[in-house]
mmCIF file of C-alpha atoms and ligand atoms in Angstrom:
data_model
loop_
_atom_site.group_PDB
_atom_site.id
_atom_site.type_symbol
_atom_site.label_atom_id
_atom_site.label_comp_id
_atom_site.label_asym_id
_atom_site.label_seq_id
_atom_site.Cartn_x
_atom_site.Cartn_y
_atom_site.Cartn_z
ATOM 1 C CA MET A 13 0.417 -0.088 -0.260
ATOM 2 C CA ARG A 14 2.166 3.481 -1.171
ATOM 3 C CA LEU A 15 -0.108 5.735 0.152
ATOM 4 C CA GLN A 16 -1.337 4.254 3.817
ATOM 5 C CA GLY A 17 -2.689 6.984 5.970
ATOM 6 C CA LYS A 18 -2.214 9.936 3.338
ATOM 7 C CA THR A 19 -5.054 11.671 2.691
ATOM 8 C CA ALA A 20 -6.330 13.290 -0.849
ATOM 9 C CA VAL A 21 -7.843 15.454 -2.522
ATOM 10 C CA VAL A 22 -9.526 14.968 -5.786
ATOM 11 C CA THR A 23 -11.578 17.331 -7.361
ATOM 12 C CA GLY A 24 -14.071 16.765 -9.907
ATOM 13 C CA ALA A 25 -13.804 12.654 -8.842
ATOM 14 C CA GLY A 26 -16.853 11.918 -9.644
ATOM 15 C CA THR A 27 -16.794 11.064 -13.318
ATOM 16 C CA GLY A 28 -14.005 9.651 -15.386
ATOM 17 C CA ILE A 29 -9.936 10.070 -15.046
ATOM 18 C CA GLY A 30 -10.889 11.629 -11.261
ATOM 19 C CA GLN A 31 -12.635 8.740 -10.208
ATOM 20 C CA ALA A 32 -10.437 6.646 -11.123
ATOM 21 C CA ILE A 33 -7.657 8.086 -9.484
ATOM 22 C CA ALA A 34 -10.011 8.652 -6.660
ATOM 23 C CA LEU A 35 -10.475 5.125 -6.702
ATOM 24 C CA ALA A 36 -6.550 3.738 -7.315
ATOM 25 C CA PHE A 37 -5.604 6.608 -4.017
ATOM 26 C CA ALA A 38 -8.020 4.176 -2.607
ATOM 27 C CA LYS A 39 -6.897 0.928 -2.874
ATOM 28 C CA GLU A 40 -3.116 2.227 -1.668
ATOM 29 C CA GLY A 41 -4.278 2.556 1.607
ATOM 30 C CA ALA A 42 -5.833 6.830 1.167
ATOM 31 C CA SER A 43 -8.454 8.578 2.315
ATOM 32 C CA VAL A 44 -10.159 9.481 -0.487
ATOM 33 C CA VAL A 45 -12.069 13.525 -0.149
ATOM 34 C CA VAL A 46 -14.281 13.349 -4.025
ATOM 35 C CA ASP A 47 -15.285 15.875 -4.901
ATOM 36 C CA TYR A 48 -17.944 17.641 -7.226
ATOM 37 C CA VAL A 49 -19.953 20.512 -8.606
ATOM 38 C CA GLY A 50 -23.708 19.639 -9.105
ATOM 39 C CA ASN A 51 -25.882 17.195 -7.621
ATOM 40 C CA ALA A 52 -24.868 14.458 -4.630
ATOM 41 C CA SER A 53 -25.951 11.633 -7.519
ATOM 42 C CA VAL A 54 -22.445 12.799 -8.995
ATOM 43 C CA ALA A 55 -20.031 10.786 -6.099
ATOM 44 C CA GLU A 56 -22.320 7.847 -5.039
ATOM 45 C CA GLU A 57 -20.100 5.283 -7.890
ATOM 46 C CA THR A 58 -16.837 6.915 -7.290
ATOM 47 C CA LEU A 59 -17.863 6.239 -2.914
ATOM 48 C CA ASN A 60 -19.923 3.084 -3.886
ATOM 49 C CA LYS A 61 -16.233 1.615 -5.103
ATOM 50 C CA ILE A 62 -14.375 2.901 -2.575
ATOM 51 C CA SER A 63 -16.001 1.562 0.490
ATOM 52 C CA ALA A 64 -16.727 -1.742 -0.796
ATOM 53 C CA MET A 65 -13.570 -2.773 -0.831
ATOM 54 C CA GLY A 66 -12.777 -1.198 1.813
ATOM 55 C CA GLY A 67 -11.662 3.057 2.058
ATOM 56 C CA LYS A 68 -12.110 5.673 4.060
ATOM 57 C CA SER A 69 -14.491 8.721 1.691
ATOM 58 C CA LEU A 70 -16.043 11.270 1.690
ATOM 59 C CA GLY A 71 -18.172 13.164 -1.345
ATOM 60 C CA VAL A 72 -17.961 17.814 -1.031
ATOM 61 C CA ALA A 73 -19.582 19.292 -3.290
ATOM 62 C CA ALA A 74 -16.768 22.698 -3.848
ATOM 63 C CA ASP A 75 -16.886 23.984 -6.514
ATOM 64 C CA VAL A 76 -12.873 24.084 -7.269
ATOM 65 C CA SER A 77 -13.653 28.063 -9.070
ATOM 66 C CA ASN A 78 -15.445 29.491 -5.858
ATOM 67 C CA PRO A 79 -12.935 30.583 -2.794
ATOM 68 C CA ASP A 80 -15.028 29.665 -0.321
ATOM 69 C CA GLN A 81 -16.378 27.328 -1.250
ATOM 70 C CA VAL A 82 -12.670 25.525 -1.729
ATOM 71 C CA ASN A 83 -11.609 26.956 1.838
ATOM 72 C CA ARG A 84 -14.456 24.793 2.588
ATOM 73 C CA LEU A 85 -13.449 21.805 1.151
ATOM 74 C CA ILE A 86 -10.211 21.743 2.460
ATOM 75 C CA GLN A 87 -12.240 22.200 6.205
ATOM 76 C CA GLN A 88 -14.192 19.103 5.052
ATOM 77 C CA THR A 89 -11.006 17.138 4.736
ATOM 78 C CA LEU A 90 -9.109 18.402 8.035
ATOM 79 C CA ALA A 91 -12.733 17.505 10.114
ATOM 80 C CA ALA A 92 -12.611 13.790 8.787
ATOM 81 C CA PHE A 93 -8.651 13.370 8.431
ATOM 82 C CA GLY A 94 -7.669 15.604 10.836
ATOM 83 C CA LYS A 95 -4.766 16.368 7.554
ATOM 84 C CA LEU A 96 -3.904 17.801 3.877
ATOM 85 C CA ASP A 97 -1.139 15.416 1.660
ATOM 86 C CA ILE A 98 -2.132 15.219 -1.802
ATOM 87 C CA PHE A 99 -3.939 17.779 -3.359
ATOM 88 C CA VAL A 100 -5.181 16.972 -7.328
ATOM 89 C CA ASN A 101 -6.973 19.534 -10.226
ATOM 90 C CA ASN A 102 -8.316 16.946 -12.333
ATOM 91 C CA ALA A 103 -11.359 19.497 -12.833
ATOM 92 C CA GLY A 104 -11.565 19.996 -16.544
ATOM 93 C CA ILE A 105 -13.967 21.104 -18.777
ATOM 94 C CA GLU A 106 -14.421 22.072 -22.198
ATOM 95 C CA LYS A 107 -15.822 23.908 -25.323
ATOM 96 C CA LYS A 108 -15.720 24.177 -28.856
ATOM 97 C CA PHE A 109 -15.823 27.329 -31.266
ATOM 98 C CA ALA A 110 -14.172 28.763 -33.413
ATOM 99 C CA PHE A 111 -11.249 32.002 -32.080
ATOM 100 C CA VAL A 112 -13.499 34.121 -34.265
ATOM 101 C CA ASP A 113 -16.276 33.489 -32.466
ATOM 102 C CA TYR A 114 -15.117 32.552 -29.309
ATOM 103 C CA PRO A 115 -18.384 33.486 -26.572
ATOM 104 C CA LEU A 116 -16.152 35.287 -23.809
ATOM 105 C CA GLU A 117 -18.626 34.575 -21.461
ATOM 106 C CA GLU A 118 -17.714 31.314 -22.147
ATOM 107 C CA TRP A 119 -13.913 31.859 -21.999
ATOM 108 C CA GLN A 120 -13.753 32.623 -18.428
ATOM 109 C CA LYS A 121 -16.216 30.192 -17.105
ATOM 110 C CA ILE A 122 -13.269 27.447 -19.059
ATOM 111 C CA VAL A 123 -10.566 30.066 -17.461
ATOM 112 C CA ALA A 124 -12.247 29.959 -13.918
ATOM 113 C CA VAL A 125 -12.464 26.106 -13.487
ATOM 114 C CA ASN A 126 -9.649 24.761 -15.140
ATOM 115 C CA LEU A 127 -6.715 27.693 -14.948
ATOM 116 C CA THR A 128 -8.826 29.550 -11.728
ATOM 117 C CA GLY A 129 -9.070 26.279 -9.775
ATOM 118 C CA ALA A 130 -6.001 24.981 -9.692
ATOM 119 C CA PHE A 131 -4.471 28.826 -7.767
ATOM 120 C CA LEU A 132 -7.046 28.053 -6.190
ATOM 121 C CA CYS A 133 -7.166 24.773 -4.665
ATOM 122 C CA SER A 134 -3.063 24.869 -4.947
ATOM 123 C CA GLN A 135 -2.588 28.103 -3.482
ATOM 124 C CA ALA A 136 -5.389 26.566 -0.209
ATOM 125 C CA ALA A 137 -3.543 23.282 -0.648
ATOM 126 C CA ALA A 138 0.055 24.163 -0.558
ATOM 127 C CA ARG A 139 -1.014 27.103 2.490
ATOM 128 C CA GLN A 140 -2.219 23.889 4.944
ATOM 129 C CA MET A 141 0.432 21.402 3.572
ATOM 130 C CA ILE A 142 2.974 24.524 5.113
ATOM 131 C CA ALA A 143 1.578 25.039 8.551
ATOM 132 C CA GLN A 144 1.338 20.578 8.777
ATOM 133 C CA GLY A 145 5.485 20.864 7.988
ATOM 134 C CA SER A 146 5.627 17.423 6.762
ATOM 135 C CA GLY A 147 5.452 18.215 2.552
ATOM 136 C CA GLY A 148 3.440 17.032 -0.046
ATOM 137 C CA ARG A 149 2.280 16.675 -3.470
ATOM 138 C CA ILE A 150 0.110 18.502 -5.622
ATOM 139 C CA ILE A 151 -0.908 17.404 -9.588
ATOM 140 C CA ASN A 152 -2.602 19.305 -12.158
ATOM 141 C CA ILE A 153 -4.223 17.076 -14.549
ATOM 142 C CA SER A 154 -3.485 18.796 -17.222
ATOM 143 C CA SER A 155 -3.501 17.451 -20.594
ATOM 144 C CA ILE A 156 -1.199 17.310 -23.822
ATOM 145 C CA HIS A 157 -3.337 20.319 -25.232
ATOM 146 C CA GLU A 158 -0.075 22.189 -22.775
ATOM 147 C CA ASP A 159 2.021 21.822 -25.027
ATOM 148 C CA LEU A 160 0.080 21.047 -28.441
ATOM 149 C CA ALA A 161 -2.341 23.838 -30.410
ATOM 150 C CA PHE A 162 -5.802 22.215 -30.876
ATOM 151 C CA PRO A 163 -8.317 23.626 -32.821
ATOM 152 C CA LEU A 164 -11.954 25.160 -31.874
ATOM 153 C CA ASN A 165 -10.108 24.737 -28.153
ATOM 154 C CA ALA A 166 -8.958 28.394 -27.541
ATOM 155 C CA ALA A 167 -10.102 28.102 -24.324
ATOM 156 C CA TYR A 168 -9.617 25.270 -23.210
ATOM 157 C CA SER A 169 -5.753 25.423 -24.278
ATOM 158 C CA ALA A 170 -4.271 28.387 -23.124
ATOM 159 C CA THR A 171 -5.949 27.006 -19.466
ATOM 160 C CA LYS A 172 -3.768 24.545 -20.153
ATOM 161 C CA GLY A 173 -0.789 26.278 -21.117
ATOM 162 C CA GLY A 174 -1.055 28.146 -17.778
ATOM 163 C CA ILE A 175 -1.607 25.327 -15.616
ATOM 164 C CA ARG A 176 1.689 24.442 -17.429
ATOM 165 C CA MET A 177 3.953 27.555 -16.021
ATOM 166 C CA LEU A 178 1.521 27.496 -12.901
ATOM 167 C CA MET A 179 2.443 24.630 -11.849
ATOM 168 C CA ARG A 180 6.441 25.245 -12.949
ATOM 169 C CA THR A 181 6.509 28.209 -10.930
ATOM 170 C CA ILE A 182 4.875 27.144 -7.871
ATOM 171 C CA ALA A 183 7.349 24.376 -7.228
ATOM 172 C CA VAL A 184 10.112 25.502 -7.212
ATOM 173 C CA GLU A 185 8.905 28.113 -3.941
ATOM 174 C CA LEU A 186 7.293 25.225 -3.087
ATOM 175 C CA ALA A 187 10.701 22.768 -3.256
ATOM 176 C CA PRO A 188 11.944 24.546 0.396
ATOM 177 C CA HIS A 189 8.889 22.491 2.071
ATOM 178 C CA GLN A 190 9.411 19.378 0.557
ATOM 179 C CA ILE A 191 5.815 19.778 -1.603
ATOM 180 C CA THR A 192 6.026 18.508 -4.717
ATOM 181 C CA VAL A 193 4.053 20.343 -7.781
ATOM 182 C CA ASN A 194 3.740 17.428 -11.239
ATOM 183 C CA ASN A 195 1.446 17.844 -13.754
ATOM 184 C CA ILE A 196 0.127 14.402 -15.874
ATOM 185 C CA GLY A 197 -0.694 15.490 -20.107
ATOM 186 C CA PRO A 198 -2.866 12.488 -21.434
ATOM 187 C CA GLY A 199 -2.796 12.609 -24.785
ATOM 188 C CA ALA A 200 -6.886 10.801 -25.489
ATOM 189 C CA ILE A 201 -8.522 9.100 -23.061
ATOM 190 C CA TYR A 202 -11.772 7.427 -23.104
ATOM 191 C CA THR A 203 -13.868 9.352 -20.471
ATOM 192 C CA PRO A 204 -17.456 11.791 -20.391
ATOM 193 C CA ILE A 205 -15.522 14.256 -21.631
ATOM 194 C CA ASP A 206 -15.341 12.560 -24.878
ATOM 195 C CA LYS A 207 -19.694 12.075 -24.828
ATOM 196 C CA ASP A 208 -19.029 13.648 -28.892
ATOM 197 C CA VAL A 209 -16.729 10.644 -30.338
ATOM 198 C CA GLU A 210 -19.610 8.138 -29.448
ATOM 199 C CA SER A 211 -21.899 9.262 -32.073
ATOM 200 C CA ASP A 212 -18.934 10.785 -34.808
ATOM 201 C CA ALA A 213 -17.292 7.404 -36.545
ATOM 202 C CA LYS A 214 -14.955 9.796 -38.490
ATOM 203 C CA LEU A 215 -14.251 11.772 -35.819
ATOM 204 C CA ASN A 216 -13.064 8.674 -33.587
ATOM 205 C CA ASP A 217 -10.481 6.943 -37.042
ATOM 206 C CA ARG A 218 -8.941 10.870 -37.103
ATOM 207 C CA ILE A 219 -7.709 11.144 -33.265
ATOM 208 C CA LEU A 220 -6.653 7.153 -33.712
ATOM 209 C CA ALA A 221 -4.803 8.235 -36.680
ATOM 210 C CA GLU A 222 -2.755 10.439 -34.386
ATOM 211 C CA ILE A 223 -2.259 8.075 -31.947
ATOM 212 C CA PRO A 224 0.592 5.990 -32.698
ATOM 213 C CA MET A 225 -0.805 2.628 -30.239
ATOM 214 C CA GLY A 226 -3.651 2.599 -32.478
ATOM 215 C CA ARG A 227 -5.680 2.720 -28.722
ATOM 216 C CA TRP A 228 -6.853 5.257 -26.420
ATOM 217 C CA GLY A 229 -5.758 5.278 -23.390
ATOM 218 C CA LYS A 230 -7.906 3.996 -20.354
ATOM 219 C CA PRO A 231 -8.508 6.204 -16.760
ATOM 220 C CA GLU A 232 -6.905 3.020 -14.754
ATOM 221 C CA GLU A 233 -3.690 4.202 -17.015
ATOM 222 C CA VAL A 234 -3.159 8.121 -15.707
ATOM 223 C CA ALA A 235 -4.190 6.461 -12.703
ATOM 224 C CA LEU A 236 -1.241 4.564 -11.970
ATOM 225 C CA LEU A 237 0.839 7.802 -12.348
ATOM 226 C CA ALA A 238 -1.164 9.701 -9.949
ATOM 227 C CA VAL A 239 -0.551 7.320 -8.014
ATOM 228 C CA TYR A 240 3.573 7.636 -8.718
ATOM 229 C CA LEU A 241 3.163 10.962 -8.068
ATOM 230 C CA ALA A 242 1.835 10.677 -5.302
ATOM 231 C CA SER A 243 4.010 8.849 -3.442
ATOM 232 C CA GLU A 244 7.415 9.168 -1.104
ATOM 233 C CA ASP A 245 8.923 6.459 -3.892
ATOM 234 C CA ALA A 246 8.567 10.254 -5.803
ATOM 235 C CA ALA A 247 9.261 12.841 -3.453
ATOM 236 C CA TYR A 248 12.657 14.022 -5.397
ATOM 237 C CA VAL A 249 10.442 14.460 -8.727
ATOM 238 C CA THR A 250 8.937 18.381 -9.001
ATOM 239 C CA GLY A 251 8.221 20.485 -11.550
ATOM 240 C CA SER A 252 7.770 18.871 -14.528
ATOM 241 C CA THR A 253 4.798 17.931 -16.598
ATOM 242 C CA HIS A 254 4.553 13.547 -16.746
ATOM 243 C CA PHE A 255 2.918 13.084 -21.077
ATOM 244 C CA ILE A 256 0.653 10.231 -21.244
ATOM 245 C CA ASP A 257 -0.549 9.464 -24.475
ATOM 246 C CA GLY A 258 0.431 6.963 -26.435
ATOM 247 C CA GLY A 259 3.121 8.714 -28.439
ATOM 248 C CA MET A 260 0.505 11.154 -29.339
ATOM 249 C CA LEU A 261 2.456 14.568 -28.114
ATOM 250 C CA ARG A 262 5.756 13.433 -30.238
ATOM 251 C CA ASN A 263 3.418 12.177 -33.591
ATOM 252 C CA ALA A 264 2.238 15.335 -33.568
ATOM 253 C CA GLY A 265 3.115 16.687 -37.544
ATOM 254 C CA SER A 266 4.346 14.079 -39.025
ATOM 255 C CA LEU A 267 1.731 12.992 -40.769
HETATM 256 P P1 NAD B 312 -14.987 14.007 -17.148
HETATM 257 O O1 NAD B 312 -16.294 15.158 -17.906
HETATM 258 O O2 NAD B 312 -15.268 12.696 -17.240
HETATM 259 O O3 NAD B 312 -14.006 15.144 -15.967
HETATM 260 C C1 NAD B 312 -14.381 16.515 -15.499
HETATM 261 C C2 NAD B 312 -15.352 16.748 -13.894
HETATM 262 O O4 NAD B 312 -14.789 17.619 -13.403
HETATM 263 C C3 NAD B 312 -16.406 16.319 -14.601
HETATM 264 O O5 NAD B 312 -16.630 15.116 -12.977
HETATM 265 C C4 NAD B 312 -17.134 17.309 -13.732
HETATM 266 O O6 NAD B 312 -18.072 17.293 -13.090
HETATM 267 C C5 NAD B 312 -16.385 18.329 -12.822
HETATM 268 N N1 NAD B 312 -15.844 19.655 -13.310
HETATM 269 C C6 NAD B 312 -16.691 19.917 -13.575
HETATM 270 N N2 NAD B 312 -15.918 21.429 -13.363
HETATM 271 C C7 NAD B 312 -16.184 21.666 -12.420
HETATM 272 C C8 NAD B 312 -16.229 23.085 -10.644
HETATM 273 N N3 NAD B 312 -16.361 24.508 -11.324
HETATM 274 N N4 NAD B 312 -15.906 22.453 -9.974
HETATM 275 C C9 NAD B 312 -14.785 21.204 -9.375
HETATM 276 N N5 NAD B 312 -15.785 19.940 -10.136
HETATM 277 C C10 NAD B 312 -15.738 20.423 -11.705
HETATM 278 O O7 NAD B 312 -14.212 14.092 -18.164
HETATM 279 P P2 NAD B 312 -11.788 13.991 -18.100
HETATM 280 O O8 NAD B 312 -11.681 13.527 -19.392
HETATM 281 O O9 NAD B 312 -11.630 12.903 -16.944
HETATM 282 O O10 NAD B 312 -11.213 14.984 -17.496
HETATM 283 C C11 NAD B 312 -11.021 14.655 -16.110
HETATM 284 C C12 NAD B 312 -9.226 16.604 -16.164
HETATM 285 O O11 NAD B 312 -7.812 15.760 -17.544
HETATM 286 C C13 NAD B 312 -9.554 17.714 -17.444
HETATM 287 O O12 NAD B 312 -8.573 18.008 -16.417
HETATM 288 C C14 NAD B 312 -9.497 17.024 -18.773
HETATM 289 O O13 NAD B 312 -9.752 18.561 -19.192
HETATM 290 C C15 NAD B 312 -7.768 15.791 -18.363
HETATM 291 N N6 NAD B 312 -8.076 15.443 -19.987
HETATM 292 C C16 NAD B 312 -8.564 15.120 -20.333
HETATM 293 C C17 NAD B 312 -8.557 13.876 -21.799
HETATM 294 C C18 NAD B 312 -9.406 13.066 -22.203
HETATM 295 O O14 NAD B 312 -9.326 12.713 -23.043
HETATM 296 N N7 NAD B 312 -10.272 12.825 -21.007
HETATM 297 C C19 NAD B 312 -7.668 14.743 -21.957
HETATM 298 C C20 NAD B 312 -6.315 14.981 -21.768
HETATM 299 C C21 NAD B 312 -6.563 16.304 -20.153
#
């Protein structure tokens, strides 16, 4: 059990990659706070699966773009488990528009969740970890699109690029406190965020053609990388993005 005795918060952990990370952390012995937005039913599946494996968990409704709700998320974590060791900024949204038509309110919404959310959560987590004095782990679920252009997704790409420099900068600031900060940059991982592909076989074929390994990645594969970065084994790993994409990023432009 690589995370025995640790307390972890995973944002947006009711579905997809966040759910897989929450389950993998629980399997490794961590107590897991499952953050979600909206109806409590969003978190139920994750919470039920953790209790089925005998793990400890708590569901907390908190919008990562709202400072008060983020503070409440930390307070509820401490009330339930007494400390915070690992914080995963996983919550993310995307919406496609041609750049010239991109509505300002959609841009602002995506920046608020993907980038301001990571800022607020990382700041609240770091303050708590520094106060505890025993180090910590901050992990952002970024994307290959922190590096690779993503036409029709100017807002999403800009936030993922922003998370890259947020991570690099705060990794340096927090290193003296033994708090590591890293990004995971997934390629195409099949989750609810990719709903548009389900009904579009041509789009699916186009995506597969871009992936040297010829398949989508699985949320569980991303979760195993998160377990490593959260573990003691990764104590000296900080300030980097760790891509997990079946070679997609290296293939870009080779067709
Ligand atoms: P998903 O839609 O299942 O997960 C996103 C989660 O974030 C959802 O549970 C959603 O309810 C939650 N969320 C949305 N707004 C929130 C808010 N304001 N506060 C708290 N939670 C909020 O999709 P996913 O693929 O699992 O995405 C998880 C992360 O992985 C995202 O940051 C996404 O950008 C990133 N990512 C996904 C892929 C992929 O191919 N699926 C690739 C690269 C990066």
